[in-house]
Coordinates of C-alpha atoms in Angstrom, one line a residue:
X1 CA 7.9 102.0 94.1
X2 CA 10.5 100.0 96.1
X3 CA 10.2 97.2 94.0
X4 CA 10.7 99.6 90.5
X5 CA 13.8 100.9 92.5
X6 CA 15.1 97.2 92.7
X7 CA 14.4 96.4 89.6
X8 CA 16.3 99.4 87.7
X9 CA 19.0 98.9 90.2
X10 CA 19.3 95.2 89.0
X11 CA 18.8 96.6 85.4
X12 CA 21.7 98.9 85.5
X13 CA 23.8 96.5 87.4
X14 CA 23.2 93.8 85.0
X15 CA 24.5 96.6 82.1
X16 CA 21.2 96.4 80.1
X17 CA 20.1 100.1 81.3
X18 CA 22.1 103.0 80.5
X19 CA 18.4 105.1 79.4
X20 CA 15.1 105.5 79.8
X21 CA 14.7 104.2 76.6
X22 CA 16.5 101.3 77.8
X23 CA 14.4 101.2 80.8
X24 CA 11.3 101.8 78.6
X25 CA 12.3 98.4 76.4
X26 CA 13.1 96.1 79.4
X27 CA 9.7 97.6 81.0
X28 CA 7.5 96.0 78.3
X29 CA 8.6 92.9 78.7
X30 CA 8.0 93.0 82.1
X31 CA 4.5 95.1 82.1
X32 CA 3.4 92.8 79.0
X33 CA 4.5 89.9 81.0
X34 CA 1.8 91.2 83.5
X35 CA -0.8 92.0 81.0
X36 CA -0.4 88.1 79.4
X37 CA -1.7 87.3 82.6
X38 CA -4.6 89.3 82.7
X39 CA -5.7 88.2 79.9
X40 CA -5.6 84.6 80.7
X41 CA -7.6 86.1 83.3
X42 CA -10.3 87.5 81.1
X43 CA -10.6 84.2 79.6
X44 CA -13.0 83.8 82.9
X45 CA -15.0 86.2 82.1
X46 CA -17.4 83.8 80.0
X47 CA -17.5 80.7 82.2
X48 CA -18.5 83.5 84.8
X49 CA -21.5 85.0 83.0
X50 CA -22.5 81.6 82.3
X51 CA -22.3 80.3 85.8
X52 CA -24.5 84.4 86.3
X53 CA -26.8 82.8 83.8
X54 CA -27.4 79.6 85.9
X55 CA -28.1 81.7 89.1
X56 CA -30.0 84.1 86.5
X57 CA -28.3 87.3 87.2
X58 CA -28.1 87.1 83.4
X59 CA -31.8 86.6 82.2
X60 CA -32.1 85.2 78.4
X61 CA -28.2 84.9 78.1
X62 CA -27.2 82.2 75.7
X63 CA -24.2 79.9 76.7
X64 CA -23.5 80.5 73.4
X65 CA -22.3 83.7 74.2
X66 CA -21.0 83.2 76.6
X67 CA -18.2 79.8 74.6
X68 CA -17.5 82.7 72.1
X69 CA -16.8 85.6 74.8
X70 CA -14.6 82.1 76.3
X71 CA -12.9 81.7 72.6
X72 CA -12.3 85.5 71.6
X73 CA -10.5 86.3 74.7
X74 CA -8.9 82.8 74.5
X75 CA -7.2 83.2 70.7
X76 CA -6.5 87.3 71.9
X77 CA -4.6 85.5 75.1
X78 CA -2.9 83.2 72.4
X79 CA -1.6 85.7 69.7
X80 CA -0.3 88.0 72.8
X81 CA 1.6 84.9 74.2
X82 CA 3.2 84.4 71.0
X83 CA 4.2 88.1 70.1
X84 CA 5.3 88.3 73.7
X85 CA 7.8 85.4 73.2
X86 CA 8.5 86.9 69.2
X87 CA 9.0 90.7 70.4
X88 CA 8.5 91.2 74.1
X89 CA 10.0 95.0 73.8
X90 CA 7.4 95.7 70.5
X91 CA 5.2 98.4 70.9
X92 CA 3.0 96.8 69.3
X93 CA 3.0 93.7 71.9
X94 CA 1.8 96.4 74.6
X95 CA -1.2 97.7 72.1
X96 CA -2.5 93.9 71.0
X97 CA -2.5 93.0 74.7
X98 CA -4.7 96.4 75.5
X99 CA -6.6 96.1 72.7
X100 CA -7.8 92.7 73.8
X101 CA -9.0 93.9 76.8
X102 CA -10.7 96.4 74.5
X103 CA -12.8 93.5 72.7
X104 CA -13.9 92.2 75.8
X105 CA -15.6 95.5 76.9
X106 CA -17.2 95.6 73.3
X107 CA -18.6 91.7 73.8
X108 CA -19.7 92.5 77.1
X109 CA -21.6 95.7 76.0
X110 CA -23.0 94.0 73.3
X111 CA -24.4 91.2 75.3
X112 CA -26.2 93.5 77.6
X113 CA -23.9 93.2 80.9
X114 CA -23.4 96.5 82.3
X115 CA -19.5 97.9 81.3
X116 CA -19.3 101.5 82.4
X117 CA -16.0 102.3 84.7
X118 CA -14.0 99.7 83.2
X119 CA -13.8 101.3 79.7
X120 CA -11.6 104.0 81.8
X121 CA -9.3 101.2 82.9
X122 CA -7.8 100.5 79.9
X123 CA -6.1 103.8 79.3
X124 CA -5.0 103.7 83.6
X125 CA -3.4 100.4 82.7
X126 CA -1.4 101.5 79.7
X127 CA 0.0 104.0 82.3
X128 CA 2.5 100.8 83.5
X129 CA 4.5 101.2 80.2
X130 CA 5.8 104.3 81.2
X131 CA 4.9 105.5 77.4
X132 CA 3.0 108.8 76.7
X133 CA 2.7 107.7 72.9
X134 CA 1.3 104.3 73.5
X135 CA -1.1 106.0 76.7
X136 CA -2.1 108.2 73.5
X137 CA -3.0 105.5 71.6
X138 CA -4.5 103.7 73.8
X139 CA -6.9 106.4 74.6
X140 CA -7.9 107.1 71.4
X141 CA -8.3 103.1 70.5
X142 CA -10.6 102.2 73.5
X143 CA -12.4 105.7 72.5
X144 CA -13.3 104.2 69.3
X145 CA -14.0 100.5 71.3
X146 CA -16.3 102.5 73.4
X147 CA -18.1 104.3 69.9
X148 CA -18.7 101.0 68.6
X149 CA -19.8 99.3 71.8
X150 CA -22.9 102.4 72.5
X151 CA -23.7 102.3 68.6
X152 CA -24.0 98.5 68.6
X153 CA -26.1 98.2 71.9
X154 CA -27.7 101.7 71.3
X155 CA -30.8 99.8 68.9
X156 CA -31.7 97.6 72.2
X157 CA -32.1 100.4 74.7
X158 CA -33.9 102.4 72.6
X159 CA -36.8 99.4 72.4
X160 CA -37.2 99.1 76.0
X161 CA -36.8 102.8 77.4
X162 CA -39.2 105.8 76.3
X163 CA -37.1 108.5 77.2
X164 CA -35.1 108.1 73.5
X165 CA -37.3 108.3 70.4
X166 CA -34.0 106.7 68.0
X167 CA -30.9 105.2 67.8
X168 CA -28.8 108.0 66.7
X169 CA -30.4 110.2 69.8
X170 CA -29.6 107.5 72.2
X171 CA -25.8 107.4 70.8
X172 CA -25.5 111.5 70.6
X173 CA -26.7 111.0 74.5
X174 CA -24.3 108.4 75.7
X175 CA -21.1 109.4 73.7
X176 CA -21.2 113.1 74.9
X177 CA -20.7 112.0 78.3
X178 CA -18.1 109.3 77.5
X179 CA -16.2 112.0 75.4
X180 CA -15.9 114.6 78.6
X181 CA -15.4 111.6 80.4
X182 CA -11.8 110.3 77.9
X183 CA -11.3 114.0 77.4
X184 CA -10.4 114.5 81.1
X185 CA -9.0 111.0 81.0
X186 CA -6.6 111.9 77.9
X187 CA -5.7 115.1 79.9
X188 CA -5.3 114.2 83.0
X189 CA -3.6 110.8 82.1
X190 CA -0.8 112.8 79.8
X191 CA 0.3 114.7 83.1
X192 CA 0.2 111.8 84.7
X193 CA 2.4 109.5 82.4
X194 CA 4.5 112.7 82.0
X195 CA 5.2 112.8 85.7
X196 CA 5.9 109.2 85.8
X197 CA 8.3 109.3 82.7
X198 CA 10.2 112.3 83.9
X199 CA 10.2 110.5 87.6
X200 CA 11.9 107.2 86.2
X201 CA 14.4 109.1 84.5
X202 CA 15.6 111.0 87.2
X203 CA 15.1 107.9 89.5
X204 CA 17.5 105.9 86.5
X205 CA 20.0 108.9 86.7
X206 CA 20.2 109.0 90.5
X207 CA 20.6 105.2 90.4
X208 CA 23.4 105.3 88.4
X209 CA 25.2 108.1 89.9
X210 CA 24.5 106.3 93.4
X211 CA 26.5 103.0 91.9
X212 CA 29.2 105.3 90.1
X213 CA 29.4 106.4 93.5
X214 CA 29.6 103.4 95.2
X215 CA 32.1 101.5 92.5
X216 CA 34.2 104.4 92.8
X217 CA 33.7 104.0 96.8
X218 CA 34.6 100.6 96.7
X219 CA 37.3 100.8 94.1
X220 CA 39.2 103.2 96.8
X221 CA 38.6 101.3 99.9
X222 CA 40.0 98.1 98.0
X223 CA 42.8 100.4 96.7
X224 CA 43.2 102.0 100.6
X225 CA 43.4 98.2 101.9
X226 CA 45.4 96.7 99.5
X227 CA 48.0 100.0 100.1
X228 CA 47.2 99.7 103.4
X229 CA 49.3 95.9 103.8
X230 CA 52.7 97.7 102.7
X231 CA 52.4 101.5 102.9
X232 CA 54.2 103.6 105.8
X233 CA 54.5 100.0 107.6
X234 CA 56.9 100.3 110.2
X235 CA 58.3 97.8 112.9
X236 CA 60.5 97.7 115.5
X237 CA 62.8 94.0 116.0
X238 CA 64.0 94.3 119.3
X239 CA 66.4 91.4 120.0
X240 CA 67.0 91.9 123.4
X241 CA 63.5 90.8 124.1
X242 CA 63.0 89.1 121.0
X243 CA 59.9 90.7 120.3
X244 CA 58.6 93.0 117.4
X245 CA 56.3 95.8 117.6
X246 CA 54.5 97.7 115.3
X247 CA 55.2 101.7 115.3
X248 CA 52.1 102.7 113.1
X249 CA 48.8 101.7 113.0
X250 CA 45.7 100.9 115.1
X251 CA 47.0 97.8 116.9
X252 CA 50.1 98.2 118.9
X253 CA 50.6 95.1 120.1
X254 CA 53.9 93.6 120.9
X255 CA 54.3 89.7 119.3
X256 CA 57.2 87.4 120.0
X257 CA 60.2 86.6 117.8
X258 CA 60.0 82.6 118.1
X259 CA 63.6 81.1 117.5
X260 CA 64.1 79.5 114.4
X261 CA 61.7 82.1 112.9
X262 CA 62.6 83.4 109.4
X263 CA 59.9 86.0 108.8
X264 CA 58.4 88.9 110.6
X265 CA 54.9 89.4 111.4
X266 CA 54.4 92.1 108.6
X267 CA 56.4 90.0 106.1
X268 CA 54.1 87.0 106.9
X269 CA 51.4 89.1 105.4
X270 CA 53.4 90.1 102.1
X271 CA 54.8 87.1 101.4
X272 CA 51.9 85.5 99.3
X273 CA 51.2 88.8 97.4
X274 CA 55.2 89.1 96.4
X275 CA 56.0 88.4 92.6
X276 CA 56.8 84.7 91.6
X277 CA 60.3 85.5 90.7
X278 CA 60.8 87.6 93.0
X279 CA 59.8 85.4 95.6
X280 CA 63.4 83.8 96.7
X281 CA 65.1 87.0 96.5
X282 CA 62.7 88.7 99.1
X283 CA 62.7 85.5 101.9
X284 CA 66.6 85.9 101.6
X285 CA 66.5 89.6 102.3
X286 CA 63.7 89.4 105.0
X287 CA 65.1 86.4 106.4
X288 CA 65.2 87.7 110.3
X289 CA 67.8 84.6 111.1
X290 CA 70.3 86.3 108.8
X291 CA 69.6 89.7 109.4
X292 CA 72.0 91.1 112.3
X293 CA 74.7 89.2 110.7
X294 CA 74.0 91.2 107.4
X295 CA 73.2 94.4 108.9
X296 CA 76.4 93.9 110.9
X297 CA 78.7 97.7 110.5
X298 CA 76.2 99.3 108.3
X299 CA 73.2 101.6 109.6
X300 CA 70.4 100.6 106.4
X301 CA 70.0 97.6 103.9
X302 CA 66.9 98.0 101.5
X303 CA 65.6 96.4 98.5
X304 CA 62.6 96.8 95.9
X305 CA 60.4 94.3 95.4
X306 CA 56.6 94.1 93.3
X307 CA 53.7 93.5 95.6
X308 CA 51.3 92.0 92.9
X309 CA 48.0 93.9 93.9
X310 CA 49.7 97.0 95.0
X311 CA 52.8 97.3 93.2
X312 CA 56.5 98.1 93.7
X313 CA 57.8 99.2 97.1
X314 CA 61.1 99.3 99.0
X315 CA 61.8 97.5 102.1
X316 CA 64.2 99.0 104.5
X317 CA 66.5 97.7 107.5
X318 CA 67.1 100.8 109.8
X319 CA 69.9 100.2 112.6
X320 CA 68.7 101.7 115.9
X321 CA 70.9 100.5 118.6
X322 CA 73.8 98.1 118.4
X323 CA 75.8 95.9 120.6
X324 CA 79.8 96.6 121.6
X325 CA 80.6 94.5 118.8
X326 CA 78.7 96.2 116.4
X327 CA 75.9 93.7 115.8
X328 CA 72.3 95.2 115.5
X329 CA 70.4 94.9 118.5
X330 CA 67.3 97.0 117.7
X331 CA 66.3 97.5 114.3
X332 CA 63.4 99.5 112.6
X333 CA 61.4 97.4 110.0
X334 CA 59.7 100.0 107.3
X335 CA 58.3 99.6 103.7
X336 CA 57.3 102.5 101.5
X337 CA 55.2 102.2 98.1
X338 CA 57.4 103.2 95.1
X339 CA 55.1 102.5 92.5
X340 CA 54.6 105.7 90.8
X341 CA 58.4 106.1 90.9
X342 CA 58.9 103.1 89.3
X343 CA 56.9 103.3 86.5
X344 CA 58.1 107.0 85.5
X345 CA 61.7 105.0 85.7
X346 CA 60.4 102.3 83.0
X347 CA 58.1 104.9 80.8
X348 CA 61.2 107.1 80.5
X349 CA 63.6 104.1 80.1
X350 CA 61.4 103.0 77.5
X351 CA 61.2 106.0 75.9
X352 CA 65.0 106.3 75.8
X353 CA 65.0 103.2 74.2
X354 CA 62.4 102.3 71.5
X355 CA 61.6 104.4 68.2
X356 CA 58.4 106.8 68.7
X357 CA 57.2 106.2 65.3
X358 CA 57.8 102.2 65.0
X359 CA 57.5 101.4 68.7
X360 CA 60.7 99.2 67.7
X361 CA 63.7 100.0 69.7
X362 CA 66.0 102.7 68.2
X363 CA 70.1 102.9 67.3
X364 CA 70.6 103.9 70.9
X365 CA 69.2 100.3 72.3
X366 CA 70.7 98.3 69.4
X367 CA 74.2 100.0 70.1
X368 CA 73.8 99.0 73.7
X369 CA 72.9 95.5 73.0
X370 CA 76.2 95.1 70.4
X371 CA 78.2 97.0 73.4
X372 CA 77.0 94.0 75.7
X373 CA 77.5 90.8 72.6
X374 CA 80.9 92.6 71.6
X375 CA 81.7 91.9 75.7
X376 CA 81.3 88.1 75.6
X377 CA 81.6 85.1 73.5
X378 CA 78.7 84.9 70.9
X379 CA 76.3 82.2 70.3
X380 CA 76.8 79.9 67.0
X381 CA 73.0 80.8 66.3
X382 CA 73.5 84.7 66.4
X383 CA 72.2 86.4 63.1
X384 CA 72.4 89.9 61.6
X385 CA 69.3 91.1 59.6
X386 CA 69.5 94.4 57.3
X387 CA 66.3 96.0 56.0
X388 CA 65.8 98.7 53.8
X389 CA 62.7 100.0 53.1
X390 CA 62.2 100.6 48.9
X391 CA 60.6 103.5 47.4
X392 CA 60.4 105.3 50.6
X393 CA 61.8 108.6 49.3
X394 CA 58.9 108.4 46.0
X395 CA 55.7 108.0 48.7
X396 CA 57.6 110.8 50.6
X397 CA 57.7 113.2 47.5
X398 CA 54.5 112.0 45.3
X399 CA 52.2 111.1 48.4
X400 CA 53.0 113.3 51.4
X401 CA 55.0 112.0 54.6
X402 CA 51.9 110.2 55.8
X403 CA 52.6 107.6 52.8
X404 CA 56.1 107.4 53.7
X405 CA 55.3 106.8 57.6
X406 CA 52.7 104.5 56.6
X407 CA 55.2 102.3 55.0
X408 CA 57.9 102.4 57.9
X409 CA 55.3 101.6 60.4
X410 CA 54.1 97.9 58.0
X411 CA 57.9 97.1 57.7
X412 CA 58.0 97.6 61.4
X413 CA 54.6 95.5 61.5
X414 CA 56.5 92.8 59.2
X415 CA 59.4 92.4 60.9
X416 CA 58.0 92.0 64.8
X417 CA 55.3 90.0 63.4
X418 CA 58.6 87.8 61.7
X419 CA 61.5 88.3 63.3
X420 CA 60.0 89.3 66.9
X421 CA 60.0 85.7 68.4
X422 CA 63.8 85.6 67.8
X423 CA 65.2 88.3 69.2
X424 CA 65.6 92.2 69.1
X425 CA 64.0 94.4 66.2
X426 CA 65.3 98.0 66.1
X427 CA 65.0 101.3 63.6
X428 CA 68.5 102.8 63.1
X429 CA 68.0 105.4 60.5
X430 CA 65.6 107.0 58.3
X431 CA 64.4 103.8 56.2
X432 CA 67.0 101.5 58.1
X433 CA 66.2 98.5 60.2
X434 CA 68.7 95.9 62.1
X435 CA 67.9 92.7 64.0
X436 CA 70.0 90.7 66.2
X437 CA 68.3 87.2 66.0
X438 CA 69.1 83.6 67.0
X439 CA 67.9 81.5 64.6
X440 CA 69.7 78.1 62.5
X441 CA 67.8 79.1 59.1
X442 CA 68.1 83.1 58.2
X443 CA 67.1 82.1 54.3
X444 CA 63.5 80.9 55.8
X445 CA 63.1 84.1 57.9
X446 CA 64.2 86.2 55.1
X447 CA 61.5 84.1 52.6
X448 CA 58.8 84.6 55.8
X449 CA 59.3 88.3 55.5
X450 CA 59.4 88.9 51.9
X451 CA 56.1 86.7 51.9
X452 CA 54.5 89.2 55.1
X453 CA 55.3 92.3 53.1
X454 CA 53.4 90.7 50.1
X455 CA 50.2 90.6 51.8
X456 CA 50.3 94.2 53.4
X457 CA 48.3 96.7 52.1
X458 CA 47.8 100.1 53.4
X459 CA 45.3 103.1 53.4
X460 CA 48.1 105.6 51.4
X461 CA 50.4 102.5 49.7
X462 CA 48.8 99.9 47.9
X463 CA 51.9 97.7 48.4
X464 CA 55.3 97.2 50.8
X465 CA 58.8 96.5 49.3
X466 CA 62.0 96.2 51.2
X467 CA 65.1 94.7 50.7
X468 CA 66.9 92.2 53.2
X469 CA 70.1 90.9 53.6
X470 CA 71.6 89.0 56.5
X471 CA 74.7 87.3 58.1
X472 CA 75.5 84.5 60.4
X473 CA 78.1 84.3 63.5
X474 CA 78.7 80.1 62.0
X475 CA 79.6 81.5 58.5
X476 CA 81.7 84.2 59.8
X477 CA 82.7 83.2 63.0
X478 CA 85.9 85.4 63.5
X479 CA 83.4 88.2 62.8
X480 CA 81.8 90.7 65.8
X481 CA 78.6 92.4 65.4
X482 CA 79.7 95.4 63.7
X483 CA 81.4 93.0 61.3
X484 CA 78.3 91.3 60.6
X485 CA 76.5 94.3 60.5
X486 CA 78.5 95.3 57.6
X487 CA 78.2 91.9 55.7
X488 CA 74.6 92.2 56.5
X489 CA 74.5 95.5 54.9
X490 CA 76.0 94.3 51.7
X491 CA 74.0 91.7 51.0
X492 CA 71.0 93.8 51.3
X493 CA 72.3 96.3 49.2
X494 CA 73.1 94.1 46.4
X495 CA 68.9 93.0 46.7
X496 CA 68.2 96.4 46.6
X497 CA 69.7 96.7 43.4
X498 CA 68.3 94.0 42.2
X499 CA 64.7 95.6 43.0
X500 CA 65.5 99.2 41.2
X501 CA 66.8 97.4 38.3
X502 CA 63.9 95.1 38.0
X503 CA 61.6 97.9 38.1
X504 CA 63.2 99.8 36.0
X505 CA 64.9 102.7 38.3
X506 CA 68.4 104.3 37.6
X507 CA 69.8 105.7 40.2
X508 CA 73.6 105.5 42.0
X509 CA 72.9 103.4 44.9
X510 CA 75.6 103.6 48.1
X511 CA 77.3 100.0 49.8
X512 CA 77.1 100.8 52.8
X513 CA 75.7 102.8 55.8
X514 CA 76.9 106.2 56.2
X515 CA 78.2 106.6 51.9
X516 CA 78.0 110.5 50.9
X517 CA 76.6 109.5 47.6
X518 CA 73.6 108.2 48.8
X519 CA 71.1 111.0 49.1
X520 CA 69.1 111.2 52.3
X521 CA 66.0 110.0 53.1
X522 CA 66.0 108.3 49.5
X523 CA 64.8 104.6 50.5

């Protein structure tokens, strides 16, 4: 049992075992495995009622009989092995290997060797698949083997004992005590593979709630020591006797602050878990060489930095005592984990910034980003994309808002997929999209994109149409961004027109952003 217990612990482990039935498939191969075996064994069986003939426990047995008892179980041996290696999980891999030992039984009986308890082995063996249905057929196969064994040694016995006057007398007699006989068998081996069955699933669910357990066990006490290198730390730095001393924690022990020294104890420990870029900023601010000079007239300096396992925290300098001129002379060392703070600072920022629907940033975000160009001399490479999405306002009204949604989110697909590797993408309006690119060939982007939106197809739209126009900071370079914006805006306009015309659509189209006469929501 303690070896099954291994094995479905190595099973589950391993991620092949999830069910019984799992268990039940992996099981075959490993019971029919076994049974390949024994029947290489039963291969035996003839050389050793041969060698029984040469002693002559076996009287008048032929060797003959004893090469084709050899041969059958040799070719059942064979065609196992090679269903084994075909379908080791088959059912029917299990019941050919039984079976075998079936034929052998039968051979036996009909050569006159005395087979009695070892017809009732067959059915205890099929026990190790764990199967009821193939325990059931099993039974009722080596039932049948049995029959046929008593029927086709039943002539024989009736010549050479008087107590049977025929054949059919003889077999009447010997099958009524085989049949109470595999009656309680069949019975009592049901219960039995029932109680095993229902065991190994319990003993597979307690397995696998004992790992959840223990994953989950180990997942905290890596989570608990990883916390544990930068949570609640606190230190004392006493430079009067140059020594620091942790406050908190097991080990209380005071260390020495070597001159020359640039780091503490506790940052020695951070410093190989501290974010690559981050790297030069935290040695500077944790440098403990520097530090009364920049703690110097203030009672706290602190900074945030990303531990890489554990995530963001804050590291604090804490005045406790200073000198007459001011200078730090005892100072309290603590870090505290920010992590959750931080990342409900960048889910909210990021929500304040990018477009729910499109995930693209939003007019807020672009108008903060012109704000910041506007502020500084632009690059000769800055471009202005404008895209309007066509027909938006037709899905909207003949397909449902599902249609029209379905076509903002594949321009929004188009143009990251595009433009993304160049700069900033963002939703501005309804159907209206603006990027600030850098970029030496906007005619090739704009060619890329009318190519992407060619090849989309959706579940609602069977095609994607929007118009582009664009503007560059080298052909207008006295220009800002809104100015660009604007030239941007006519050029796509002018495209768009272009589009309604070619398909065959009258309608008063507006020049620009913001015109009363175009109605809303109509691209």
């Amino acid at each position: 049992m303690r070896t099954y217990l291994g094995y479905i612990e190595k099973l589950i482990q391993q991620g092949t075992v999830e069910s019984f039935e799992d268990f039940q498939r992996e099981n075959r191969v490993r019971t029919n495995l076994r049974m390949n075996v024994i029947l290489w064994a039963c291969t035996l069986a003839g050389p050793a009622i041969a060698l029984g003939a040469r002693l002559g426990v076996y009287r008048s047995m032929p060797y003959s009989t004893c090469f084709n008892c050899f041969l059958c179980m040799f070719l059942l041996a064979l065609i196992h092995l090679l269903m084994l290696r075909k379908r080791p999980k088959s059912f029917l891999t299990g019941m050919i290997a039984l079976f075998a030992v079936d034929c052998l039984l039968v051979y036996m009986s009909y050569a006159h060797i005395g087979i009695y308890i070892a017809w009732m082995l067959v059915p205890l063996m099929s026990l190790m698949f764990c199967d009821v249905r193939l325990f059931l057929s099993v039974s009722v196969v080596n039932f049948i083997c049995m029959a046929l064994a008593q029927w086709l040694v039943a002539p024989y016995y009736v010549s050479v004992r008087s107590d049977y006057a025929t054949v059919k007398s003889y077999f009447i007699a010997r099958m009524s005590g085989y049949t109470i006989e595999g009656l309680v068998m069949l019975v009592a081996g049901s219960s039995l593979c029932k109680v095993i069955t229902r065991h190994y699933r319990d003993l597979i669910e307690m397995v696998k709630a004992t790992q959840k357990h223990e994953e989950q066990m180990r997942e905290q006490m890596a989570l608990l020591d990883s916390m544990a290198q930068i949570y609640d730390k606190v230190n004392l730095i006493d430079y009067n006797t140059m020594t620091e001393k942790p406050l908190r924690g097991e080990e209380l022990r005071e260390t020495p602050v070597e001159e020359g020294q640039a780091q503490s104890s506790m940052n020695q420990s951070f410093v190989k878990f501290i974010a690559p870029d981050q790297m030069e900023e935290f040695l500077q601010f944790t440098d403990i060489g520097t530090l009364r000079e920049r703690l110097t007239g203030k009672k706290i300096i602190s900074s945030e930095f990303l531990h890489v396992i554990a995530g963001w925290f804050r590291a604090a300098y804490i005045t406790v005592e200073s000198d007459e001129s001011g200078a730090p002379v005892k100072i309290i060392y603590t870090t505290q984990n920010i992590d959750a703070e931080k990342r409900r600072e960048e889910h909210l920022l990021r929500i304040s910034l990018t477009d729910e629907l499109t995930r693209l940033y939003n007019r807020h975000s672009y108008e903060e980003d012109v704000a910041e160009y506007e502020s500084k001399e632009m690059e000769p490479d800055l471009a202005l994309f404008s895209v309007d999405v066509n027909g938006l306002k037709e899905a909207n009204d003949s397909k449902g808002h599902a249609a029209g949604d379905e076509l903002l989110r594949g321009t929004a697909s188009c143009l990251s997929a595009v433009l993304g590797g160049h700069g900033k993408v963002y939703r501005t309006g309804g159907d209206e999209f603006l990027a600030i690119l850098h970029t030496d060939d906007c005619a090739a982007l704009r060619d890329r994109l009318l190519k992407q939106a060619a090849e989309w197809h959706g579940i609602y739209n069977e095609k994607l149409s929007f118009s582009v126009g664009y503007a560059r900071h080298t052909d207008e370079p006295n220009a800002g961004v809104h100015e660009l914006e604007t030239i941007a805006d006519g050029m796509m306009y002018e495209a768009k027109e272009h589009y309604y015309q070619t398909e065959g659509v009258d309608r008063r189209r507006r020049r620009k952003r913001g015109d009363a006469e175009k109605p809303a929501a109509e691209e």
